[in-house]
Short mmCIF file of N, CA and C in Angstrom, two decimals:
data_model
loop_
_atom_site.label_atom_id
_atom_site.label_comp_id
_atom_site.label_asym_id
_atom_site.label_seq_id
_atom_site.Cartn_x
_atom_site.Cartn_y
_atom_site.Cartn_z
N UNK A 1 89.88 74.25 108.04
CA UNK A 1 89.52 74.55 106.67
C UNK A 1 89.53 76.07 106.48
N UNK A 2 90.17 76.53 105.42
CA UNK A 2 90.27 77.95 105.11
C UNK A 2 89.11 78.35 104.22
N UNK A 3 88.33 79.32 104.67
CA UNK A 3 87.19 79.80 103.89
C UNK A 3 87.67 80.85 102.90
N UNK A 4 87.06 80.87 101.73
CA UNK A 4 87.37 81.92 100.77
C UNK A 4 86.95 83.26 101.35
N UNK A 5 87.74 84.27 101.10
CA UNK A 5 87.42 85.59 101.62
C UNK A 5 87.94 85.82 103.02
N UNK A 6 88.56 84.83 103.61
CA UNK A 6 89.12 84.98 104.95
C UNK A 6 90.38 85.85 104.85
N UNK A 7 90.48 86.85 105.70
CA UNK A 7 91.62 87.76 105.64
C UNK A 7 92.71 87.41 106.65
N UNK A 8 92.55 86.34 107.33
CA UNK A 8 93.56 85.94 108.30
C UNK A 8 94.78 85.43 107.56
N UNK A 9 95.94 85.85 107.99
CA UNK A 9 97.18 85.49 107.31
C UNK A 9 97.71 84.18 107.88
N UNK A 10 97.97 83.24 106.99
CA UNK A 10 98.56 81.97 107.37
C UNK A 10 99.93 81.87 106.73
N UNK A 11 100.91 81.43 107.48
CA UNK A 11 102.26 81.27 106.96
C UNK A 11 102.68 79.82 107.11
N UNK A 12 103.22 79.27 106.03
CA UNK A 12 103.67 77.88 106.11
C UNK A 12 104.95 77.77 106.93
N UNK A 13 105.82 78.77 106.80
CA UNK A 13 107.02 78.82 107.63
C UNK A 13 107.08 80.21 108.24
N UNK A 14 107.37 80.27 109.49
CA UNK A 14 107.40 81.55 110.16
C UNK A 14 108.82 81.81 110.66
N UNK A 15 109.26 83.01 110.45
CA UNK A 15 110.56 83.40 110.98
C UNK A 15 110.42 83.57 112.48
N UNK A 16 111.21 82.87 113.25
CA UNK A 16 111.03 82.88 114.71
C UNK A 16 111.09 84.27 115.34
N UNK A 17 111.88 85.16 114.78
CA UNK A 17 112.06 86.48 115.37
C UNK A 17 111.00 87.50 114.93
N UNK A 18 110.20 87.17 113.94
CA UNK A 18 109.30 88.17 113.35
C UNK A 18 108.29 88.73 114.34
N UNK A 19 107.73 87.89 115.18
CA UNK A 19 106.76 88.36 116.17
C UNK A 19 107.38 89.32 117.16
N UNK A 20 108.60 89.02 117.61
CA UNK A 20 109.30 89.89 118.55
C UNK A 20 109.61 91.25 117.92
N UNK A 21 110.06 91.26 116.65
CA UNK A 21 110.39 92.51 115.98
C UNK A 21 109.14 93.36 115.74
N UNK A 22 108.05 92.71 115.37
CA UNK A 22 106.80 93.44 115.16
C UNK A 22 106.29 94.02 116.48
N UNK A 23 106.36 93.23 117.53
CA UNK A 23 105.93 93.70 118.86
C UNK A 23 106.77 94.90 119.29
N UNK A 24 108.07 94.86 119.01
CA UNK A 24 108.95 95.99 119.34
C UNK A 24 108.45 97.27 118.65
N UNK A 25 108.14 97.17 117.35
CA UNK A 25 107.68 98.37 116.62
C UNK A 25 106.36 98.88 117.17
N UNK A 26 105.45 97.99 117.48
CA UNK A 26 104.15 98.39 118.04
C UNK A 26 104.36 99.12 119.36
N UNK A 27 105.18 98.53 120.22
CA UNK A 27 105.46 99.14 121.53
C UNK A 27 106.16 100.49 121.38
N UNK A 28 107.07 100.59 120.42
CA UNK A 28 107.80 101.84 120.19
C UNK A 28 106.83 102.96 119.81
N UNK A 29 105.91 102.67 118.92
CA UNK A 29 104.95 103.68 118.50
C UNK A 29 104.02 104.05 119.65
N UNK A 30 103.55 103.05 120.37
CA UNK A 30 102.63 103.32 121.47
C UNK A 30 103.30 104.09 122.60
N UNK A 31 104.54 103.73 122.94
CA UNK A 31 105.22 104.42 124.04
C UNK A 31 105.53 105.87 123.70
N UNK A 32 105.70 106.18 122.41
CA UNK A 32 105.93 107.55 121.98
C UNK A 32 104.63 108.27 121.61
N UNK A 33 103.50 107.58 121.85
CA UNK A 33 102.18 108.13 121.56
C UNK A 33 102.05 108.58 120.10
N UNK A 34 102.59 107.76 119.23
CA UNK A 34 102.54 108.03 117.79
C UNK A 34 101.60 107.01 117.16
N UNK A 35 100.72 107.50 116.29
CA UNK A 35 99.86 106.57 115.54
C UNK A 35 100.71 105.80 114.55
N UNK A 36 100.37 104.56 114.32
CA UNK A 36 101.16 103.72 113.42
C UNK A 36 101.00 104.19 111.98
N UNK A 37 102.13 104.30 111.32
CA UNK A 37 102.16 104.79 109.95
C UNK A 37 103.36 104.19 109.21
N UNK A 38 103.32 104.31 107.90
CA UNK A 38 104.44 103.87 107.07
C UNK A 38 105.60 104.82 107.29
N UNK A 39 106.78 104.28 107.57
CA UNK A 39 107.93 105.13 107.83
C UNK A 39 108.43 105.86 106.59
N UNK A 40 108.02 105.41 105.41
CA UNK A 40 108.45 106.06 104.16
C UNK A 40 107.46 107.14 103.72
N UNK A 41 106.22 106.75 103.43
CA UNK A 41 105.24 107.72 102.90
C UNK A 41 104.49 108.46 103.99
N UNK A 42 104.62 108.03 105.24
CA UNK A 42 104.00 108.63 106.42
C UNK A 42 102.48 108.51 106.45
N UNK A 43 101.90 107.68 105.60
CA UNK A 43 100.45 107.48 105.61
C UNK A 43 100.05 106.61 106.79
N UNK A 44 98.94 106.97 107.41
CA UNK A 44 98.41 106.21 108.54
C UNK A 44 97.67 104.98 108.01
N UNK A 45 97.93 103.84 108.66
CA UNK A 45 97.27 102.59 108.30
C UNK A 45 96.95 101.82 109.56
N UNK A 46 95.93 100.96 109.49
CA UNK A 46 95.73 100.02 110.60
C UNK A 46 96.95 99.10 110.68
N UNK A 47 97.25 98.63 111.85
CA UNK A 47 98.41 97.75 112.04
C UNK A 47 98.40 96.55 111.09
N UNK A 48 97.23 96.05 110.79
CA UNK A 48 97.14 94.87 109.93
C UNK A 48 97.62 95.14 108.50
N UNK A 49 97.72 96.42 108.12
CA UNK A 49 98.17 96.77 106.78
C UNK A 49 99.62 97.26 106.75
N UNK A 50 100.27 97.29 107.90
CA UNK A 50 101.67 97.68 107.95
C UNK A 50 102.54 96.44 108.07
N UNK A 51 103.63 96.44 107.30
CA UNK A 51 104.54 95.30 107.30
C UNK A 51 105.81 95.66 108.08
N UNK A 52 106.37 94.68 108.71
CA UNK A 52 107.64 94.85 109.41
C UNK A 52 108.74 94.67 108.37
N UNK A 53 109.32 95.78 107.96
CA UNK A 53 110.30 95.77 106.86
C UNK A 53 111.72 95.82 107.39
N UNK A 54 112.58 94.99 106.83
CA UNK A 54 114.00 95.03 107.17
C UNK A 54 114.67 96.15 106.38
N UNK A 55 115.44 96.98 107.05
CA UNK A 55 116.16 98.07 106.37
C UNK A 55 117.33 97.52 105.57
N UNK A 56 118.04 96.58 106.14
CA UNK A 56 119.06 95.81 105.42
C UNK A 56 118.44 94.43 105.24
N UNK A 57 118.46 93.87 104.03
CA UNK A 57 117.79 92.59 103.81
C UNK A 57 118.20 91.52 104.82
N UNK A 58 117.21 90.78 105.27
CA UNK A 58 117.44 89.73 106.27
C UNK A 58 118.50 88.74 105.81
N UNK A 59 118.52 88.45 104.51
CA UNK A 59 119.48 87.48 103.98
C UNK A 59 120.92 88.02 103.97
N UNK A 60 121.09 89.30 104.23
CA UNK A 60 122.42 89.92 104.20
C UNK A 60 122.96 90.26 105.59
N UNK A 61 122.20 89.97 106.62
CA UNK A 61 122.68 90.29 107.97
C UNK A 61 123.27 89.05 108.63
N UNK A 62 124.16 89.28 109.57
CA UNK A 62 124.76 88.19 110.33
C UNK A 62 123.70 87.54 111.20
N UNK A 63 123.83 86.27 111.42
CA UNK A 63 122.87 85.53 112.24
C UNK A 63 122.77 86.13 113.64
N UNK A 64 123.86 86.71 114.12
CA UNK A 64 123.85 87.33 115.45
C UNK A 64 123.00 88.61 115.48
N UNK A 65 122.72 89.17 114.30
CA UNK A 65 121.93 90.41 114.21
C UNK A 65 120.48 90.17 113.78
N UNK A 66 120.07 88.92 113.76
CA UNK A 66 118.75 88.57 113.24
C UNK A 66 117.62 89.20 114.06
N UNK A 67 117.87 89.45 115.34
CA UNK A 67 116.86 90.06 116.22
C UNK A 67 117.12 91.53 116.47
N UNK A 68 117.94 92.16 115.65
CA UNK A 68 118.30 93.56 115.82
C UNK A 68 117.09 94.45 115.53
N UNK A 69 116.58 95.10 116.56
CA UNK A 69 115.40 95.95 116.42
C UNK A 69 115.70 97.22 115.63
N UNK A 70 116.97 97.54 115.44
CA UNK A 70 117.35 98.72 114.68
C UNK A 70 117.36 98.46 113.17
N UNK A 71 117.00 97.26 112.77
CA UNK A 71 116.97 96.92 111.36
C UNK A 71 115.55 96.78 110.82
N UNK A 72 114.56 97.20 111.58
CA UNK A 72 113.18 97.09 111.12
C UNK A 72 112.41 98.39 111.32
N UNK A 73 111.48 98.63 110.43
CA UNK A 73 110.55 99.75 110.53
C UNK A 73 109.25 99.31 109.87
N UNK A 74 108.16 99.98 110.24
CA UNK A 74 106.89 99.72 109.58
C UNK A 74 106.90 100.37 108.20
N UNK A 75 106.42 99.64 107.21
CA UNK A 75 106.19 100.19 105.87
C UNK A 75 104.89 99.62 105.34
N UNK A 76 104.20 100.43 104.54
CA UNK A 76 103.02 99.92 103.85
C UNK A 76 103.50 98.96 102.77
N UNK A 77 102.62 98.18 102.26
CA UNK A 77 102.99 97.15 101.27
C UNK A 77 103.66 97.76 100.03
N UNK A 78 103.16 98.90 99.57
CA UNK A 78 103.73 99.52 98.37
C UNK A 78 105.15 100.01 98.64
N UNK A 79 105.34 100.77 99.71
CA UNK A 79 106.67 101.28 100.02
C UNK A 79 107.65 100.15 100.33
N UNK A 80 107.18 99.12 101.01
CA UNK A 80 108.04 97.98 101.33
C UNK A 80 108.53 97.32 100.04
N UNK A 81 107.62 97.12 99.10
CA UNK A 81 107.99 96.51 97.83
C UNK A 81 108.95 97.41 97.05
N UNK A 82 108.67 98.71 96.99
CA UNK A 82 109.57 99.64 96.30
C UNK A 82 110.95 99.66 96.95
N UNK A 83 110.99 99.62 98.28
CA UNK A 83 112.25 99.62 99.03
C UNK A 83 113.03 98.34 98.78
N UNK A 84 112.37 97.20 98.92
CA UNK A 84 113.05 95.92 98.73
C UNK A 84 113.60 95.75 97.31
N UNK A 85 112.93 96.35 96.34
CA UNK A 85 113.36 96.23 94.95
C UNK A 85 114.27 97.37 94.50
N UNK A 86 114.65 98.23 95.42
CA UNK A 86 115.63 99.27 95.13
C UNK A 86 115.12 100.51 94.43
N UNK A 87 113.80 100.71 94.40
CA UNK A 87 113.25 101.90 93.74
C UNK A 87 113.22 103.12 94.65
N UNK A 88 113.19 102.90 95.97
CA UNK A 88 113.32 103.99 96.93
C UNK A 88 114.35 103.57 97.97
N UNK A 89 114.96 104.58 98.60
CA UNK A 89 115.96 104.32 99.62
C UNK A 89 116.11 105.59 100.46
N UNK A 90 117.09 105.58 101.34
CA UNK A 90 117.42 106.76 102.14
C UNK A 90 118.88 107.08 101.85
N UNK A 91 119.14 108.31 101.39
CA UNK A 91 120.50 108.67 101.00
C UNK A 91 121.35 109.09 102.20
N UNK A 92 122.60 109.42 101.94
CA UNK A 92 123.54 109.75 103.03
C UNK A 92 123.18 111.06 103.72
N UNK A 93 122.31 111.86 103.12
CA UNK A 93 121.84 113.10 103.74
C UNK A 93 120.56 112.89 104.55
N UNK A 94 120.18 111.62 104.72
CA UNK A 94 119.00 111.23 105.49
C UNK A 94 117.69 111.52 104.78
N UNK A 95 117.75 111.76 103.47
CA UNK A 95 116.55 112.07 102.69
C UNK A 95 116.10 110.85 101.89
N UNK A 96 114.81 110.80 101.61
CA UNK A 96 114.26 109.71 100.81
C UNK A 96 114.64 109.94 99.35
N UNK A 97 115.22 108.92 98.74
CA UNK A 97 115.65 108.97 97.35
C UNK A 97 114.78 108.03 96.53
N UNK A 98 114.65 108.34 95.24
CA UNK A 98 113.80 107.55 94.36
C UNK A 98 114.49 107.34 93.02
N UNK A 99 114.29 106.16 92.47
CA UNK A 99 114.75 105.87 91.12
C UNK A 99 113.81 106.59 90.15
N UNK A 100 114.35 107.21 89.12
CA UNK A 100 113.55 108.01 88.19
C UNK A 100 112.46 107.24 87.47
N UNK A 101 112.57 105.93 87.38
CA UNK A 101 111.57 105.17 86.62
C UNK A 101 110.20 105.15 87.30
N UNK A 102 110.10 105.52 88.58
CA UNK A 102 108.77 105.52 89.21
C UNK A 102 108.16 106.92 89.31
N UNK A 103 108.87 107.94 88.84
CA UNK A 103 108.35 109.31 88.93
C UNK A 103 107.02 109.48 88.20
N UNK A 104 106.79 108.68 87.17
CA UNK A 104 105.54 108.81 86.39
C UNK A 104 104.31 108.33 87.16
N UNK A 105 104.52 107.60 88.25
CA UNK A 105 103.40 107.09 89.05
C UNK A 105 103.03 108.12 90.11
N UNK A 106 102.48 109.22 89.69
CA UNK A 106 102.21 110.36 90.56
C UNK A 106 101.20 110.06 91.67
N UNK A 107 100.41 108.99 91.51
CA UNK A 107 99.42 108.64 92.51
C UNK A 107 100.06 107.99 93.75
N UNK A 108 101.31 107.55 93.66
CA UNK A 108 101.96 106.93 94.80
C UNK A 108 102.25 107.99 95.87
N UNK A 109 101.86 107.70 97.08
CA UNK A 109 102.05 108.66 98.18
C UNK A 109 103.53 108.96 98.42
N UNK A 110 104.40 108.01 98.15
CA UNK A 110 105.82 108.21 98.40
C UNK A 110 106.40 109.32 97.53
N UNK A 111 105.79 109.61 96.39
CA UNK A 111 106.29 110.65 95.48
C UNK A 111 106.38 112.00 96.20
N UNK A 112 105.43 112.28 97.09
CA UNK A 112 105.44 113.57 97.80
C UNK A 112 106.56 113.64 98.84
N UNK A 113 107.17 112.52 99.16
CA UNK A 113 108.21 112.48 100.21
C UNK A 113 109.63 112.47 99.64
N UNK A 114 109.78 112.39 98.33
CA UNK A 114 111.10 112.31 97.72
C UNK A 114 111.88 113.59 98.03
N UNK A 115 113.13 113.41 98.49
CA UNK A 115 113.98 114.54 98.84
C UNK A 115 113.73 115.08 100.23
N UNK A 116 112.77 114.50 100.94
CA UNK A 116 112.47 114.96 102.30
C UNK A 116 113.10 114.02 103.32
N UNK A 117 113.27 114.53 104.50
CA UNK A 117 113.92 113.79 105.59
C UNK A 117 113.18 112.49 105.92
N UNK A 118 113.95 111.41 106.03
CA UNK A 118 113.41 110.14 106.52
C UNK A 118 113.39 110.27 108.04
N UNK A 119 112.23 110.43 108.61
CA UNK A 119 112.09 110.78 110.02
C UNK A 119 112.56 109.72 111.00
N UNK A 120 112.67 108.48 110.56
CA UNK A 120 113.12 107.41 111.46
C UNK A 120 114.64 107.25 111.49
N UNK A 121 115.36 108.04 110.72
CA UNK A 121 116.83 107.94 110.63
C UNK A 121 117.44 108.24 112.00
N UNK A 122 118.35 107.38 112.45
CA UNK A 122 119.05 107.62 113.71
C UNK A 122 120.40 106.90 113.69
N UNK A 123 121.19 107.12 114.71
CA UNK A 123 122.54 106.52 114.72
C UNK A 123 122.49 105.00 114.79
N UNK A 124 121.40 104.45 115.26
CA UNK A 124 121.30 103.00 115.41
C UNK A 124 120.93 102.28 114.11
N UNK A 125 120.17 102.94 113.25
CA UNK A 125 119.77 102.28 112.00
C UNK A 125 120.52 102.82 110.78
N UNK A 126 121.37 103.82 110.98
CA UNK A 126 122.04 104.48 109.85
C UNK A 126 122.90 103.52 109.02
N UNK A 127 123.62 102.59 109.65
CA UNK A 127 124.45 101.65 108.89
C UNK A 127 123.61 100.76 107.98
N UNK A 128 122.44 100.35 108.46
CA UNK A 128 121.55 99.51 107.63
C UNK A 128 120.99 100.31 106.46
N UNK A 129 120.62 101.56 106.70
CA UNK A 129 120.09 102.40 105.63
C UNK A 129 121.17 102.72 104.59
N UNK A 130 122.38 103.02 105.05
CA UNK A 130 123.49 103.31 104.13
C UNK A 130 123.83 102.08 103.31
N UNK A 131 123.81 100.89 103.95
CA UNK A 131 124.09 99.66 103.22
C UNK A 131 123.06 99.48 102.09
N UNK A 132 121.79 99.69 102.41
CA UNK A 132 120.73 99.55 101.40
C UNK A 132 120.97 100.54 100.25
N UNK A 133 121.27 101.79 100.57
CA UNK A 133 121.46 102.81 99.54
C UNK A 133 122.64 102.43 98.62
N UNK A 134 123.71 101.89 99.19
CA UNK A 134 124.90 101.56 98.39
C UNK A 134 124.79 100.23 97.65
N UNK A 135 123.96 99.31 98.15
CA UNK A 135 123.94 97.96 97.58
C UNK A 135 122.65 97.51 96.92
N UNK A 136 121.53 98.17 97.24
CA UNK A 136 120.25 97.73 96.69
C UNK A 136 119.63 98.83 95.81
N UNK A 137 119.74 100.06 96.24
CA UNK A 137 119.10 101.17 95.53
C UNK A 137 119.58 101.27 94.09
N UNK A 138 118.63 101.42 93.19
CA UNK A 138 118.92 101.56 91.75
C UNK A 138 119.07 103.04 91.44
N UNK A 139 120.27 103.55 91.54
CA UNK A 139 120.53 104.97 91.34
C UNK A 139 120.31 105.40 89.91
#
């Protein structure tokens, strides 16, 4: 029985690879002695508030790439939602780009990162980030 106010997350269907991808990100941060943070806004959060975000949408990747650790990064819920809906992205210069319609929301932490280097950019995830910028980002 689920009690009201319970913060435990229950999923009716679970993606088989999700636990492995999340564990990879946790281990990556710990092995580099980096505190867990959102890869977009760089704000520190407890692990329970960070989501495992696909850089290229899961529905657009080949089944053979479903467990590709280079297609995931931690994002806070706000940045993940903005990214998935094309309001923020990473441009070809490795900088965080933003759609002008969210500039008025000055309280969003991501606003301070616009035009700045996306620190997680590397040769392994660059194709996924470029795909997102060209196909999802609302320029």
